């Protein structure tokens, strides 16, 4: 009997954790693609939200990745994003971290989707001969992008190497979210590859 096995998938964790958190005012610097907080340690200042995100990270690590408790994650950096009408996040990934995430505090249907991007080399085709224009139906197996319209309270966790972007905010209301990075800590490996961080 025929079968297709998806080898080595990239995990994208999502859950809606609500918006019952009080965001703190902070200085926001304006970049060419929107406002970003000057404070790069924003999340720890909202203890209840950080505790909730830390619990979701534990679920991701233990239930889905099946990592032992000898390995954990520590908050590295976080920032508030305020995207006004026309603002967006360009295509990027997060360097010098292991797990990244975004929490959508305030959005509406016209705020712009978040897009996760499969970069070359693709799992099913190669970048020099890519018949994507001939695909009859885009599904997770053959698509180069995964587009998600975020809702208030949505949390996404993903490997920091996963390329992503957000489409421009077409609404007159600000799109407000918090992005963050976590790094590995703990003990793992064996023999000459043993490490404790």
PDB file of C-alpha atoms in Angstrom:
ATOM      1  CA  UNK A   1       0.000   0.000   0.000  1.00  0.00           C
ATOM      2  CA  UNK A   2       1.360   3.438  -0.906  1.00  0.00           C
ATOM      3  CA  UNK A   3       2.360   5.881   1.819  1.00  0.00           C
ATOM      4  CA  UNK A   4       4.140   9.215   2.211  1.00  0.00           C
ATOM      5  CA  UNK A   5       6.150   9.938   5.350  1.00  0.00           C
ATOM      6  CA  UNK A   6       6.862  13.552   6.236  1.00  0.00           C
ATOM      7  CA  UNK A   7      10.508  13.487   7.231  1.00  0.00           C
ATOM      8  CA  UNK A   8      11.922  15.993   9.695  1.00  0.00           C
ATOM      9  CA  UNK A   9       9.006  18.431  10.009  1.00  0.00           C
ATOM     10  CA  UNK A  10       9.444  21.915  11.476  1.00  0.00           C
ATOM     11  CA  UNK A  11       7.238  22.227  14.573  1.00  0.00           C
ATOM     12  CA  UNK A  12       4.984  25.271  14.885  1.00  0.00           C
ATOM     13  CA  UNK A  13       3.196  25.318  18.242  1.00  0.00           C
ATOM     14  CA  UNK A  14       0.088  27.452  18.647  1.00  0.00           C
ATOM     15  CA  UNK A  15      -2.425  28.070  21.385  1.00  0.00           C
ATOM     16  CA  UNK A  16      -4.734  30.895  22.344  1.00  0.00           C
ATOM     17  CA  UNK A  17      -3.808  32.116  25.841  1.00  0.00           C
ATOM     18  CA  UNK A  18      -6.245  35.029  25.941  1.00  0.00           C
ATOM     19  CA  UNK A  19      -5.614  38.702  26.551  1.00  0.00           C
ATOM     20  CA  UNK A  20      -6.144  38.935  30.308  1.00  0.00           C
ATOM     21  CA  UNK A  21      -2.790  40.642  30.780  1.00  0.00           C
ATOM     22  CA  UNK A  22      -1.988  44.284  31.356  1.00  0.00           C
ATOM     23  CA  UNK A  23       0.720  45.457  28.997  1.00  0.00           C
ATOM     24  CA  UNK A  24       3.073  48.045  30.410  1.00  0.00           C
ATOM     25  CA  UNK A  25       3.794  51.327  28.659  1.00  0.00           C
ATOM     26  CA  UNK A  26       7.255  51.444  27.165  1.00  0.00           C
ATOM     27  CA  UNK A  27       9.272  53.674  24.870  1.00  0.00           C
ATOM     28  CA  UNK A  28       8.844  52.619  21.266  1.00  0.00           C
ATOM     29  CA  UNK A  29      11.360  53.498  18.598  1.00  0.00           C
ATOM     30  CA  UNK A  30      10.122  53.848  15.055  1.00  0.00           C
ATOM     31  CA  UNK A  31      11.801  51.732  12.418  1.00  0.00           C
ATOM     32  CA  UNK A  32      11.060  51.655   8.715  1.00  0.00           C
ATOM     33  CA  UNK A  33       8.651  48.758   9.242  1.00  0.00           C
ATOM     34  CA  UNK A  34       6.922  49.770  12.496  1.00  0.00           C
ATOM     35  CA  UNK A  35       7.424  50.509  16.154  1.00  0.00           C
ATOM     36  CA  UNK A  36       9.587  48.312  18.374  1.00  0.00           C
ATOM     37  CA  UNK A  37      10.192  48.760  22.083  1.00  0.00           C
ATOM     38  CA  UNK A  38      13.550  50.119  23.173  1.00  0.00           C
ATOM     39  CA  UNK A  39      13.318  47.686  26.101  1.00  0.00           C
ATOM     40  CA  UNK A  40      14.556  44.278  24.891  1.00  0.00           C
ATOM     41  CA  UNK A  41      13.585  42.643  28.206  1.00  0.00           C
ATOM     42  CA  UNK A  42       9.889  43.475  27.974  1.00  0.00           C
ATOM     43  CA  UNK A  43       8.269  40.121  28.799  1.00  0.00           C
ATOM     44  CA  UNK A  44       9.728  39.583  32.317  1.00  0.00           C
ATOM     45  CA  UNK A  45       8.072  42.830  33.428  1.00  0.00           C
ATOM     46  CA  UNK A  46       4.631  41.248  32.851  1.00  0.00           C
ATOM     47  CA  UNK A  47       4.997  38.317  35.246  1.00  0.00           C
ATOM     48  CA  UNK A  48       1.628  36.659  34.647  1.00  0.00           C
ATOM     49  CA  UNK A  49       2.097  36.663  30.865  1.00  0.00           C
ATOM     50  CA  UNK A  50       5.670  35.349  31.106  1.00  0.00           C
ATOM     51  CA  UNK A  51       4.526  32.576  33.475  1.00  0.00           C
ATOM     52  CA  UNK A  52       1.820  31.557  30.997  1.00  0.00           C
ATOM     53  CA  UNK A  53       4.253  31.576  28.063  1.00  0.00           C
ATOM     54  CA  UNK A  54       6.797  29.595  30.104  1.00  0.00           C
ATOM     55  CA  UNK A  55       4.108  26.952  30.801  1.00  0.00           C
ATOM     56  CA  UNK A  56       3.282  26.747  27.093  1.00  0.00           C
ATOM     57  CA  UNK A  57       6.996  26.345  26.320  1.00  0.00           C
ATOM     58  CA  UNK A  58       7.142  23.453  28.800  1.00  0.00           C
ATOM     59  CA  UNK A  59       4.240  21.760  26.992  1.00  0.00           C
ATOM     60  CA  UNK A  60       6.038  22.255  23.670  1.00  0.00           C
ATOM     61  CA  UNK A  61       9.327  20.865  25.012  1.00  0.00           C
ATOM     62  CA  UNK A  62       7.978  17.866  26.952  1.00  0.00           C
ATOM     63  CA  UNK A  63       4.766  16.803  25.200  1.00  0.00           C
ATOM     64  CA  UNK A  64       5.680  17.485  21.576  1.00  0.00           C
ATOM     65  CA  UNK A  65       9.503  17.481  21.317  1.00  0.00           C
ATOM     66  CA  UNK A  66       9.841  14.825  24.052  1.00  0.00           C
ATOM     67  CA  UNK A  67      12.893  16.531  25.581  1.00  0.00           C
ATOM     68  CA  UNK A  68      14.060  15.335  28.993  1.00  0.00           C
ATOM     69  CA  UNK A  69      13.981  17.778  31.901  1.00  0.00           C
ATOM     70  CA  UNK A  70      17.798  17.950  31.824  1.00  0.00           C
ATOM     71  CA  UNK A  71      17.272  20.474  29.019  1.00  0.00           C
ATOM     72  CA  UNK A  72      15.322  23.668  29.507  1.00  0.00           C
ATOM     73  CA  UNK A  73      14.987  27.139  28.091  1.00  0.00           C
ATOM     74  CA  UNK A  74      15.752  30.576  29.497  1.00  0.00           C
ATOM     75  CA  UNK A  75      14.301  33.890  28.379  1.00  0.00           C
ATOM     76  CA  UNK A  76      16.867  35.754  26.319  1.00  0.00           C
ATOM     77  CA  UNK A  77      15.096  38.775  24.891  1.00  0.00           C
ATOM     78  CA  UNK A  78      11.629  40.142  24.186  1.00  0.00           C
ATOM     79  CA  UNK A  79      10.154  43.278  22.733  1.00  0.00           C
ATOM     80  CA  UNK A  80       6.838  44.949  22.089  1.00  0.00           C
ATOM     81  CA  UNK A  81       5.829  45.555  18.469  1.00  0.00           C
ATOM     82  CA  UNK A  82       3.295  48.221  17.545  1.00  0.00           C
ATOM     83  CA  UNK A  83       2.361  48.134  13.878  1.00  0.00           C
ATOM     84  CA  UNK A  84       0.271  51.037  12.681  1.00  0.00           C
ATOM     85  CA  UNK A  85      -1.536  51.070   9.338  1.00  0.00           C
ATOM     86  CA  UNK A  86       0.907  50.035   6.606  1.00  0.00           C
ATOM     87  CA  UNK A  87       3.537  48.666   9.018  1.00  0.00           C
ATOM     88  CA  UNK A  88       4.825  45.102   8.643  1.00  0.00           C
ATOM     89  CA  UNK A  89       7.644  42.791   9.688  1.00  0.00           C
ATOM     90  CA  UNK A  90       9.989  41.904   6.812  1.00  0.00           C
ATOM     91  CA  UNK A  91      11.156  38.367   6.159  1.00  0.00           C
ATOM     92  CA  UNK A  92      13.634  37.325   8.861  1.00  0.00           C
ATOM     93  CA  UNK A  93      14.690  34.702  11.376  1.00  0.00           C
ATOM     94  CA  UNK A  94      16.043  35.054  14.909  1.00  0.00           C
ATOM     95  CA  UNK A  95      19.790  34.571  15.372  1.00  0.00           C
ATOM     96  CA  UNK A  96      21.556  33.550  18.570  1.00  0.00           C
ATOM     97  CA  UNK A  97      18.534  31.810  20.077  1.00  0.00           C
ATOM     98  CA  UNK A  98      16.927  28.369  19.994  1.00  0.00           C
ATOM     99  CA  UNK A  99      13.193  29.025  20.316  1.00  0.00           C
ATOM    100  CA  UNK A 100      11.301  32.111  19.211  1.00  0.00           C
ATOM    101  CA  UNK A 101       7.716  33.144  19.540  1.00  0.00           C
ATOM    102  CA  UNK A 102       5.121  35.820  19.073  1.00  0.00           C
ATOM    103  CA  UNK A 103       2.092  36.646  21.197  1.00  0.00           C
ATOM    104  CA  UNK A 104      -0.699  38.636  19.546  1.00  0.00           C
ATOM    105  CA  UNK A 105      -2.318  40.941  22.067  1.00  0.00           C
ATOM    106  CA  UNK A 106      -4.400  43.146  19.769  1.00  0.00           C
ATOM    107  CA  UNK A 107      -5.329  42.319  16.177  1.00  0.00           C
ATOM    108  CA  UNK A 108      -8.345  42.361  13.913  1.00  0.00           C
ATOM    109  CA  UNK A 109      -9.119  40.624  10.586  1.00  0.00           C
ATOM    110  CA  UNK A 110      -7.382  43.420   8.629  1.00  0.00           C
ATOM    111  CA  UNK A 111      -4.247  43.571  10.812  1.00  0.00           C
ATOM    112  CA  UNK A 112      -2.209  41.356   8.462  1.00  0.00           C
ATOM    113  CA  UNK A 113      -1.326  37.684   8.603  1.00  0.00           C
ATOM    114  CA  UNK A 114       1.835  36.094   9.940  1.00  0.00           C
ATOM    115  CA  UNK A 115       3.634  34.027   7.299  1.00  0.00           C
ATOM    116  CA  UNK A 116       6.037  31.141   7.969  1.00  0.00           C
ATOM    117  CA  UNK A 117       8.363  30.428   5.057  1.00  0.00           C
ATOM    118  CA  UNK A 118       9.992  27.220   3.861  1.00  0.00           C
ATOM    119  CA  UNK A 119      13.389  28.299   2.550  1.00  0.00           C
ATOM    120  CA  UNK A 120      15.578  26.341   0.084  1.00  0.00           C
ATOM    121  CA  UNK A 121      16.542  23.596  -0.014  1.00  0.00           C
ATOM    122  CA  UNK A 122      12.869  22.614  -0.008  1.00  0.00           C
ATOM    123  CA  UNK A 123      11.797  19.230   1.261  1.00  0.00           C
ATOM    124  CA  UNK A 124      10.052  18.100  -1.926  1.00  0.00           C
ATOM    125  CA  UNK A 125      11.766  20.025  -4.720  1.00  0.00           C
ATOM    126  CA  UNK A 126      14.963  21.967  -5.293  1.00  0.00           C
ATOM    127  CA  UNK A 127      15.394  25.704  -5.600  1.00  0.00           C
ATOM    128  CA  UNK A 128      16.902  25.521  -9.103  1.00  0.00           C
ATOM    129  CA  UNK A 129      13.990  23.470 -10.519  1.00  0.00           C
ATOM    130  CA  UNK A 130      10.868  24.445  -8.624  1.00  0.00           C
ATOM    131  CA  UNK A 131       7.522  23.624 -10.293  1.00  0.00           C
ATOM    132  CA  UNK A 132       5.464  25.481  -7.653  1.00  0.00           C
ATOM    133  CA  UNK A 133       3.550  27.262 -10.434  1.00  0.00           C
ATOM    134  CA  UNK A 134       2.165  23.885 -11.563  1.00  0.00           C
ATOM    135  CA  UNK A 135       0.865  22.715  -8.196  1.00  0.00           C
ATOM    136  CA  UNK A 136      -2.901  22.178  -8.430  1.00  0.00           C
ATOM    137  CA  UNK A 137      -3.544  22.513  -4.699  1.00  0.00           C
ATOM    138  CA  UNK A 138      -1.188  23.932  -2.099  1.00  0.00           C
ATOM    139  CA  UNK A 139      -0.987  21.780   1.018  1.00  0.00           C
ATOM    140  CA  UNK A 140       1.577  21.649   3.831  1.00  0.00           C
ATOM    141  CA  UNK A 141       3.634  19.081   1.925  1.00  0.00           C
ATOM    142  CA  UNK A 142       4.141  21.160  -1.238  1.00  0.00           C
ATOM    143  CA  UNK A 143       3.758  24.783  -0.125  1.00  0.00           C
ATOM    144  CA  UNK A 144       6.579  27.266   0.419  1.00  0.00           C
ATOM    145  CA  UNK A 145       4.518  29.384   2.849  1.00  0.00           C
ATOM    146  CA  UNK A 146       2.111  28.833   5.699  1.00  0.00           C
ATOM    147  CA  UNK A 147      -0.147  31.855   6.263  1.00  0.00           C
ATOM    148  CA  UNK A 148      -1.987  32.339   9.548  1.00  0.00           C
ATOM    149  CA  UNK A 149      -4.492  35.109  10.346  1.00  0.00           C
ATOM    150  CA  UNK A 150      -3.758  35.736  14.049  1.00  0.00           C
ATOM    151  CA  UNK A 151      -6.492  36.331  16.622  1.00  0.00           C
ATOM    152  CA  UNK A 152      -6.319  38.228  19.899  1.00  0.00           C
ATOM    153  CA  UNK A 153      -4.495  35.995  22.383  1.00  0.00           C
ATOM    154  CA  UNK A 154      -2.766  33.728  19.845  1.00  0.00           C
ATOM    155  CA  UNK A 155       0.670  32.441  20.820  1.00  0.00           C
ATOM    156  CA  UNK A 156       3.064  30.869  18.304  1.00  0.00           C
ATOM    157  CA  UNK A 157       6.299  29.065  19.245  1.00  0.00           C
ATOM    158  CA  UNK A 158       8.800  27.917  16.617  1.00  0.00           C
ATOM    159  CA  UNK A 159      12.486  27.106  16.078  1.00  0.00           C
ATOM    160  CA  UNK A 160      14.443  30.351  15.802  1.00  0.00           C
ATOM    161  CA  UNK A 161      15.781  29.361  12.377  1.00  0.00           C
ATOM    162  CA  UNK A 162      12.254  29.363  10.872  1.00  0.00           C
ATOM    163  CA  UNK A 163      11.961  32.297   8.469  1.00  0.00           C
ATOM    164  CA  UNK A 164       8.821  34.382   8.905  1.00  0.00           C
ATOM    165  CA  UNK A 165       7.256  37.772   8.218  1.00  0.00           C
ATOM    166  CA  UNK A 166       3.992  39.616   8.699  1.00  0.00           C
ATOM    167  CA  UNK A 167       1.893  41.254   6.040  1.00  0.00           C
ATOM    168  CA  UNK A 168       1.160  44.985   6.331  1.00  0.00           C
ATOM    169  CA  UNK A 169      -1.491  46.127   8.765  1.00  0.00           C
ATOM    170  CA  UNK A 170      -4.409  47.330   6.606  1.00  0.00           C
ATOM    171  CA  UNK A 171      -6.428  48.421   9.627  1.00  0.00           C
ATOM    172  CA  UNK A 172      -6.683  51.849  11.230  1.00  0.00           C
ATOM    173  CA  UNK A 173      -6.103  50.108  14.597  1.00  0.00           C
ATOM    174  CA  UNK A 174      -2.613  49.272  15.841  1.00  0.00           C
ATOM    175  CA  UNK A 175      -1.499  45.638  15.695  1.00  0.00           C
ATOM    176  CA  UNK A 176       0.178  44.926  19.049  1.00  0.00           C
ATOM    177  CA  UNK A 177       2.257  41.858  19.732  1.00  0.00           C
ATOM    178  CA  UNK A 178       5.215  40.713  21.794  1.00  0.00           C
ATOM    179  CA  UNK A 179       8.050  38.763  20.184  1.00  0.00           C
ATOM    180  CA  UNK A 180      10.627  36.831  22.171  1.00  0.00           C
ATOM    181  CA  UNK A 181      13.626  34.507  22.096  1.00  0.00           C
ATOM    182  CA  UNK A 182      14.674  31.721  24.456  1.00  0.00           C
ATOM    183  CA  UNK A 183      18.000  29.871  24.629  1.00  0.00           C
ATOM    184  CA  UNK A 184      18.883  26.353  25.717  1.00  0.00           C
ATOM    185  CA  UNK A 185      20.222  25.632  29.164  1.00  0.00           C
ATOM    186  CA  UNK A 186      20.883  22.439  31.044  1.00  0.00           C
ATOM    187  CA  UNK A 187      23.036  19.397  30.460  1.00  0.00           C
ATOM    188  CA  UNK A 188      23.138  17.125  27.430  1.00  0.00           C
ATOM    189  CA  UNK A 189      25.454  15.121  25.210  1.00  0.00           C
ATOM    190  CA  UNK A 190      27.922  12.399  26.069  1.00  0.00           C
ATOM    191  CA  UNK A 191      31.580  11.502  25.918  1.00  0.00           C
ATOM    192  CA  UNK A 192      33.496  14.336  24.202  1.00  0.00           C
ATOM    193  CA  UNK A 193      30.245  16.172  23.330  1.00  0.00           C
ATOM    194  CA  UNK A 194      29.004  16.688  26.884  1.00  0.00           C
ATOM    195  CA  UNK A 195      27.916  20.242  27.708  1.00  0.00           C
ATOM    196  CA  UNK A 196      26.343  22.123  30.598  1.00  0.00           C
ATOM    197  CA  UNK A 197      25.034  25.639  29.995  1.00  0.00           C
TER     198      UNK A 197
END
